[in-house]
XYZ file of N, CA and C in Angstrom:
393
model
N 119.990 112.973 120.985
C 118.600 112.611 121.172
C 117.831 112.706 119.848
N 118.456 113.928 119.250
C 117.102 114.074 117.619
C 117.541 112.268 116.684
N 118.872 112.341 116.606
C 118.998 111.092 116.219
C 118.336 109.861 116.598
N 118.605 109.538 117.877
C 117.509 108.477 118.365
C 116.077 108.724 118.071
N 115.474 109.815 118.194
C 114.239 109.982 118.110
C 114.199 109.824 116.588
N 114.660 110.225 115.271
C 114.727 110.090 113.836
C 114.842 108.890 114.078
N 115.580 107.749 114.436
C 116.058 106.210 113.766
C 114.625 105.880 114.250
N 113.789 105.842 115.419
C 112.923 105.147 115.804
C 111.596 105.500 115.093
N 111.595 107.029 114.603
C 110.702 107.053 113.642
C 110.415 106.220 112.355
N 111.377 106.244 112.101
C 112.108 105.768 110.646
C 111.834 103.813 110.568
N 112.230 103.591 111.812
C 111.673 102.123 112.177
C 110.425 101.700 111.979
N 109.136 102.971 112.456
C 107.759 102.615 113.184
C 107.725 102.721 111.677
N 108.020 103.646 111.079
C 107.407 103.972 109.763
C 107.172 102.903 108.573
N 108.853 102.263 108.851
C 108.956 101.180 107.997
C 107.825 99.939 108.297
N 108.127 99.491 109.642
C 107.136 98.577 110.144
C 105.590 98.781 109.356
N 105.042 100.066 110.096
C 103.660 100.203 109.887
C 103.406 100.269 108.060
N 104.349 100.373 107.639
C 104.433 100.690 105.922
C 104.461 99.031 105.663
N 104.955 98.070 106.064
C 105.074 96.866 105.575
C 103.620 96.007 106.426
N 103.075 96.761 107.263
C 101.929 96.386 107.837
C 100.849 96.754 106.808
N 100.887 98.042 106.085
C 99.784 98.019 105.406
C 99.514 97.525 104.021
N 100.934 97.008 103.854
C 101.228 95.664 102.362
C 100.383 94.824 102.837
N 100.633 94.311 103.943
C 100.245 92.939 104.022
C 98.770 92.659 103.915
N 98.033 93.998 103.972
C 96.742 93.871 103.956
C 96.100 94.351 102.727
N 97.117 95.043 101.647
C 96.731 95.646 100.886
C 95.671 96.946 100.852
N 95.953 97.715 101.900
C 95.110 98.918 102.041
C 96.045 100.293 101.658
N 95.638 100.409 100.458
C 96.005 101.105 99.405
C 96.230 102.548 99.846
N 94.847 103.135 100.309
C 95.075 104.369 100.887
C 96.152 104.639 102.193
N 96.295 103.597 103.023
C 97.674 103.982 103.908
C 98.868 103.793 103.485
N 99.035 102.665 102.590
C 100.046 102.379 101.441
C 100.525 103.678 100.731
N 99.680 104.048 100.373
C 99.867 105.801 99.352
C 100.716 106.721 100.338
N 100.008 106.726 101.911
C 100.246 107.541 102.737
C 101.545 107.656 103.235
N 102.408 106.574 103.133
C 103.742 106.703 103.052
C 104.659 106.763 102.370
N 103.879 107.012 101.178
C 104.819 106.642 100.166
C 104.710 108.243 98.983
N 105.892 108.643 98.682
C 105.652 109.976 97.836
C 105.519 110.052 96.683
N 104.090 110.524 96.041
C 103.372 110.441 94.578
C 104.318 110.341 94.193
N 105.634 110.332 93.684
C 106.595 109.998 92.292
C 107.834 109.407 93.080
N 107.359 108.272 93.796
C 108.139 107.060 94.518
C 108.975 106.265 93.494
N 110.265 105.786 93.661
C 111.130 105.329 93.062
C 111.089 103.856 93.487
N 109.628 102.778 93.386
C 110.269 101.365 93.664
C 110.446 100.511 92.812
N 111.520 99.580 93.305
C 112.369 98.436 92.514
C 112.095 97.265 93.596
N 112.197 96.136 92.838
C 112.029 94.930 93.553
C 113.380 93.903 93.109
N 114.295 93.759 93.474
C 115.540 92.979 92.818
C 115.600 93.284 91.483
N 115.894 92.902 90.245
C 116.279 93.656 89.304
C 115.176 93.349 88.477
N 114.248 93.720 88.592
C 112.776 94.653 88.265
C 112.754 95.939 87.876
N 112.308 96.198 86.551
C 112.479 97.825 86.170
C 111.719 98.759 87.568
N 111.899 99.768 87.677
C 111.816 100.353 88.607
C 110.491 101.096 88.173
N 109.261 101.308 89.002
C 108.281 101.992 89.093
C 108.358 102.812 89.601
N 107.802 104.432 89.328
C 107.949 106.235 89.459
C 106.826 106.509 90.090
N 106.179 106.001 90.467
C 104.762 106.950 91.144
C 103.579 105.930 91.910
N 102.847 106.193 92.637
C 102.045 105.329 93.460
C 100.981 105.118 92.069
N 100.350 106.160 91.304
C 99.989 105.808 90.290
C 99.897 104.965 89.471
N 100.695 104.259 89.376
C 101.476 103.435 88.106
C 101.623 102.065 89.061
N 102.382 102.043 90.479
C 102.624 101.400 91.314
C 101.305 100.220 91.753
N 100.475 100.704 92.418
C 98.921 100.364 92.921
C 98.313 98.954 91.475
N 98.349 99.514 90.556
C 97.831 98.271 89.631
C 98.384 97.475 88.666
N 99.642 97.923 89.391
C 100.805 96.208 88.320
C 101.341 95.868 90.039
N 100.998 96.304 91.573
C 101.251 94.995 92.465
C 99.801 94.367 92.451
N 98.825 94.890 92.375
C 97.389 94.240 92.380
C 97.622 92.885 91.119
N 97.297 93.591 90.119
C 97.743 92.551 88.795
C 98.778 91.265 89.127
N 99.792 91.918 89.492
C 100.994 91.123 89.756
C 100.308 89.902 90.803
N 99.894 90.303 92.037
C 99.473 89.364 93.267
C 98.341 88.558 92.597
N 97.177 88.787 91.665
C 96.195 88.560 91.153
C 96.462 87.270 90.158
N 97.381 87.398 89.566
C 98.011 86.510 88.230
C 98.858 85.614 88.784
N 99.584 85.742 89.898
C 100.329 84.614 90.467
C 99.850 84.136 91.403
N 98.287 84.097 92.114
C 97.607 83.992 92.952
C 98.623 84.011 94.114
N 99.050 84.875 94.730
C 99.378 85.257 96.310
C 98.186 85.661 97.276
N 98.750 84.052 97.935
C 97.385 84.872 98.965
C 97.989 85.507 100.393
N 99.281 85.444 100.777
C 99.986 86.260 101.461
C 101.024 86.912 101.661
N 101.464 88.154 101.936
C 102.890 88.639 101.407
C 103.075 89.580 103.178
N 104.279 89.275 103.929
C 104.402 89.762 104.758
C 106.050 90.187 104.621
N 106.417 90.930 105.092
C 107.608 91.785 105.447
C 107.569 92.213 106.784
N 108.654 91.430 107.573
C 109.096 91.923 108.854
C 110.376 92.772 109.043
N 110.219 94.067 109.384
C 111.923 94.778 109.187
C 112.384 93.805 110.993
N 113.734 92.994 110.698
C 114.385 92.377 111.870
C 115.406 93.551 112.070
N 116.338 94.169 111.520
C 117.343 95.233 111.979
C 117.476 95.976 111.369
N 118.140 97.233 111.392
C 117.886 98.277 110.537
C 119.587 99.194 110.698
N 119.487 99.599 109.817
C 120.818 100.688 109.691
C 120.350 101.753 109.015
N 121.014 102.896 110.001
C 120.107 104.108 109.820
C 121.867 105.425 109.562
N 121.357 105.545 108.148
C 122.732 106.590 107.719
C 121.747 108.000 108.327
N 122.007 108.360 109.578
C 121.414 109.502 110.605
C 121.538 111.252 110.090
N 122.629 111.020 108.758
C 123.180 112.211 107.903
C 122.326 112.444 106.853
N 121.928 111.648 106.530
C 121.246 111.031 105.130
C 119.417 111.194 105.491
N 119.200 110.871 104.292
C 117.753 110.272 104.265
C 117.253 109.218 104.093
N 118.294 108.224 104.457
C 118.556 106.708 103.944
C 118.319 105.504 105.478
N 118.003 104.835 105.003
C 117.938 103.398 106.147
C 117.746 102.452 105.209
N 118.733 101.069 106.322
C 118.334 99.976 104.989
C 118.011 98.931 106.347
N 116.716 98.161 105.862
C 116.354 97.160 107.020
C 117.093 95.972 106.289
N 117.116 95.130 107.582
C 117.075 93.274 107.278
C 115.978 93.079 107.378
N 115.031 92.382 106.428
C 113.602 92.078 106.572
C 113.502 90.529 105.896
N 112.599 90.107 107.374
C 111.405 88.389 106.506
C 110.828 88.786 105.859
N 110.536 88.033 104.669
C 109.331 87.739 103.421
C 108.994 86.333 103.835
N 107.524 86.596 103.671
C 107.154 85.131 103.871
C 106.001 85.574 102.720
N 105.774 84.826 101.813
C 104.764 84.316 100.826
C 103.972 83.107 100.413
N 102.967 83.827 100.366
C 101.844 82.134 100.408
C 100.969 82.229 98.879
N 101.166 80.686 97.795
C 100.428 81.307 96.983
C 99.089 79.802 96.982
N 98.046 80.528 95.868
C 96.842 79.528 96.145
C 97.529 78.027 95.842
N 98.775 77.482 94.752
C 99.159 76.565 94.675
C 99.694 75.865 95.808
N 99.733 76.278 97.216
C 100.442 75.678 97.953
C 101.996 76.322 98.147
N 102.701 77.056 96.823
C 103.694 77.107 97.229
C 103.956 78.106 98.582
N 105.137 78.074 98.961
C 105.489 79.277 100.080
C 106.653 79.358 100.174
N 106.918 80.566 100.473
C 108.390 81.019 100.976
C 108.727 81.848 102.190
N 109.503 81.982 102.756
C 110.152 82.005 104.231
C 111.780 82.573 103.831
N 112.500 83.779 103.733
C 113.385 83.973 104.033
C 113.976 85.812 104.145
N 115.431 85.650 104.037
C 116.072 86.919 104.526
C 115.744 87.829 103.089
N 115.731 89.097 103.332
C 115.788 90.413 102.208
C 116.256 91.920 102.795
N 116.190 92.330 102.216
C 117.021 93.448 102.589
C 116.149 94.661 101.641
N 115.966 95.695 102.074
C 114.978 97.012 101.670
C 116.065 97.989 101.872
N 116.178 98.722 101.078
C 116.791 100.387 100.887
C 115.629 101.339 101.209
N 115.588 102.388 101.920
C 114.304 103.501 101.630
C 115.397 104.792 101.680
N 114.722 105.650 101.049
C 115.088 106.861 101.018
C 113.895 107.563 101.453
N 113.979 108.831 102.394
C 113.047 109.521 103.094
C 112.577 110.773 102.316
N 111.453 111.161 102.528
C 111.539 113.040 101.879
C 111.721 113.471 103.388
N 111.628 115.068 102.790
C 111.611 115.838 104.293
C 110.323 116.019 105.424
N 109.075 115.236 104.397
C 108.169 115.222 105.018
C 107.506 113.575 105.894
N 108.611 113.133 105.383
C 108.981 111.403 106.281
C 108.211 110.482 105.323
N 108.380 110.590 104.107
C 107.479 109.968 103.103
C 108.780 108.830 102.315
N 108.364 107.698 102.493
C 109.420 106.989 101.501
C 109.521 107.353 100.148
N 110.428 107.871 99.160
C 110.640 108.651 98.232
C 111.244 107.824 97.281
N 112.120 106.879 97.986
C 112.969 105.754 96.954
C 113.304 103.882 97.878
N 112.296 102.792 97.190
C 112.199 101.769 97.883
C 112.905 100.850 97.006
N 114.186 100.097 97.525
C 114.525 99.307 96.621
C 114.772 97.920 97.462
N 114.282 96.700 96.940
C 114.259 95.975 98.228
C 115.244 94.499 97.395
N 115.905 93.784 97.821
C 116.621 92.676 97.318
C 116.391 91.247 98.197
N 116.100 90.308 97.489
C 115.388 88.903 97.992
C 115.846 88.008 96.987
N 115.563 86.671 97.487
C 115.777 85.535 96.298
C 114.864 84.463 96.667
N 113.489 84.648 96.243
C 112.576 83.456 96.598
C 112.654 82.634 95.513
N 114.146 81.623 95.111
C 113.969 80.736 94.143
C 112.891 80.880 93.257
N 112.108 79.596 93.420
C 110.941 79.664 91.930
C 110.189 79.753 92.664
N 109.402 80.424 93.496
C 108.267 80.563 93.638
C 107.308 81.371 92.713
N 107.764 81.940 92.300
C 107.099 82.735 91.392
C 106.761 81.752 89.548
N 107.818 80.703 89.998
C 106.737 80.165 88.867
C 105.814 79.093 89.349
Protein backbone atom coordinates (compact mmCIF):
# COMPACT_ATOMS: atom_id res chain seq x y z
CA UNK A 1 0.00 0.00 0.00
CA UNK A 2 2.90 2.75 1.03
CA UNK A 3 4.07 2.03 -2.52
CA UNK A 4 0.88 2.69 -4.26
CA UNK A 5 0.19 5.54 -2.15
CA UNK A 6 4.15 7.00 -2.99
CA UNK A 7 3.68 6.29 -7.01
CA UNK A 8 0.35 8.29 -6.92
CA UNK A 9 1.86 11.01 -5.04
CA UNK A 10 4.69 11.24 -7.17
CA UNK A 11 2.18 11.36 -10.25
CA UNK A 12 -0.14 14.33 -8.71
CA UNK A 13 3.08 16.01 -8.01
CA UNK A 14 4.48 15.75 -11.37
CA UNK A 15 1.15 16.70 -13.03
CA UNK A 16 0.42 19.71 -10.75
CA UNK A 17 4.33 20.74 -11.24
CA UNK A 18 3.84 20.77 -15.10
CA UNK A 19 0.47 22.60 -14.42
CA UNK A 20 2.17 25.41 -12.86
CA UNK A 21 4.77 25.75 -16.03
CA UNK A 22 2.17 26.19 -18.09
CA UNK A 23 1.07 29.23 -16.43
CA UNK A 24 4.23 30.40 -15.34
CA UNK A 25 3.47 30.95 -11.63
CA UNK A 26 6.73 31.08 -10.26
CA UNK A 27 5.96 30.87 -6.64
CA UNK A 28 4.26 27.26 -6.99
CA UNK A 29 6.93 26.44 -9.54
CA UNK A 30 9.62 27.14 -6.64
CA UNK A 31 7.30 25.10 -4.40
CA UNK A 32 8.20 21.95 -5.91
CA UNK A 33 11.14 22.29 -6.78
CA UNK A 34 14.43 22.21 -4.24
CA UNK A 35 16.48 25.63 -3.93
CA UNK A 36 19.65 23.84 -5.52
CA UNK A 37 17.53 21.81 -8.23
CA UNK A 38 19.53 20.00 -10.84
CA UNK A 39 17.57 20.95 -14.31
CA UNK A 40 18.62 19.94 -17.80
CA UNK A 41 16.61 20.18 -20.87
CA UNK A 42 18.13 17.61 -23.66
CA UNK A 43 21.69 18.45 -23.87
CA UNK A 44 21.45 21.91 -22.34
CA UNK A 45 24.03 22.74 -19.66
CA UNK A 46 22.33 21.95 -16.62
CA UNK A 47 20.93 24.69 -14.17
CA UNK A 48 21.64 24.33 -9.98
CA UNK A 49 19.08 26.33 -8.25
CA UNK A 50 15.52 27.89 -8.74
CA UNK A 51 17.58 31.08 -8.45
CA UNK A 52 19.44 31.00 -11.48
CA UNK A 53 16.54 28.78 -13.04
CA UNK A 54 13.36 31.47 -12.89
CA UNK A 55 15.22 34.15 -15.30
CA UNK A 56 17.00 32.33 -18.19
CA UNK A 57 13.23 30.22 -18.63
CA UNK A 58 11.54 33.77 -18.51
CA UNK A 59 14.35 35.25 -20.91
CA UNK A 60 14.43 32.10 -22.80
CA UNK A 61 10.27 32.09 -23.45
CA UNK A 62 10.57 36.03 -23.91
CA UNK A 63 13.29 35.96 -26.84
CA UNK A 64 11.76 33.12 -28.73
CA UNK A 65 8.32 34.50 -28.23
CA UNK A 66 6.45 31.28 -26.75
CA UNK A 67 3.22 31.91 -26.15
CA UNK A 68 2.47 28.33 -24.91
CA UNK A 69 4.34 25.51 -23.30
CA UNK A 70 2.33 22.54 -21.90
CA UNK A 71 3.58 19.15 -20.54
CA UNK A 72 1.25 16.30 -20.07
CA UNK A 73 2.88 13.31 -17.91
CA UNK A 74 0.87 10.21 -20.22
CA UNK A 75 2.75 7.21 -18.13
CA UNK A 76 5.07 7.02 -15.63
CA UNK A 77 7.65 4.52 -14.14
CA UNK A 78 8.19 4.70 -10.69
CA UNK A 79 11.76 3.02 -9.32
CA UNK A 80 9.51 2.57 -5.68
CA UNK A 81 13.32 1.90 -4.02
CA UNK A 82 14.64 4.99 -5.26
CA UNK A 83 13.78 8.56 -5.38
CA UNK A 84 13.40 8.40 -9.02
CA UNK A 85 10.32 8.35 -11.61
CA UNK A 86 10.56 8.90 -15.20
CA UNK A 87 7.21 10.08 -17.05
CA UNK A 88 6.21 9.76 -20.86
CA UNK A 89 5.10 13.30 -21.37
CA UNK A 90 3.26 15.70 -24.42
CA UNK A 91 4.94 18.99 -25.19
CA UNK A 92 2.95 21.02 -27.11
CA UNK A 93 4.42 24.60 -27.96
CA UNK A 94 3.01 27.62 -29.47
CA UNK A 95 5.20 30.50 -30.62
CA UNK A 96 4.00 34.26 -31.69
CA UNK A 97 5.40 33.20 -35.32
CA UNK A 98 2.82 30.70 -35.81
CA UNK A 99 5.15 27.97 -35.31
CA UNK A 100 3.98 24.86 -33.07
CA UNK A 101 4.85 21.69 -31.88
CA UNK A 102 2.99 18.56 -30.69
CA UNK A 103 5.00 15.55 -29.57
CA UNK A 104 6.47 12.61 -27.25
CA UNK A 105 9.33 13.50 -24.31
CA UNK A 106 10.33 11.88 -21.61
CA UNK A 107 11.29 13.70 -17.94
CA UNK A 108 13.63 12.05 -15.27
CA UNK A 109 12.83 13.57 -11.60
CA UNK A 110 14.60 12.77 -8.68
CA UNK A 111 12.69 13.35 -5.28
CA UNK A 112 14.11 14.83 -1.83
CA UNK A 113 12.80 13.36 1.31
CA UNK A 114 10.61 16.17 1.62
CA UNK A 115 8.79 15.32 -1.95
CA UNK A 116 10.56 18.23 -3.62
CA UNK A 117 11.93 17.57 -7.21
CA UNK A 118 15.73 17.75 -6.54
CA UNK A 119 16.99 16.59 -10.07
CA UNK A 120 14.78 17.31 -13.52
CA UNK A 121 16.14 16.09 -16.64
CA UNK A 122 13.72 15.99 -19.45
CA UNK A 123 14.56 14.68 -23.30
CA UNK A 124 12.44 15.90 -26.50
CA UNK A 125 13.15 16.70 -30.13
CA UNK A 126 11.03 19.65 -31.35
CA UNK A 127 12.99 19.82 -34.74
CA UNK A 128 13.40 23.61 -35.52
CA UNK A 129 11.08 25.12 -33.73
CA UNK A 130 13.17 26.91 -31.84
CA UNK A 131 14.52 28.65 -34.72
Amino acid sequence: MYHEQTAKLREQRIQDYYDACAVQDWDLISAFLHPQVVFQVAGNEPTRSVEVLQPRVVKALAVTGVTEMTMTADQYIHDLNSDQCVAEITVRLKRENGKSYEGPGCAVFHFDEAGRIDSYHAYTDEGDFWS
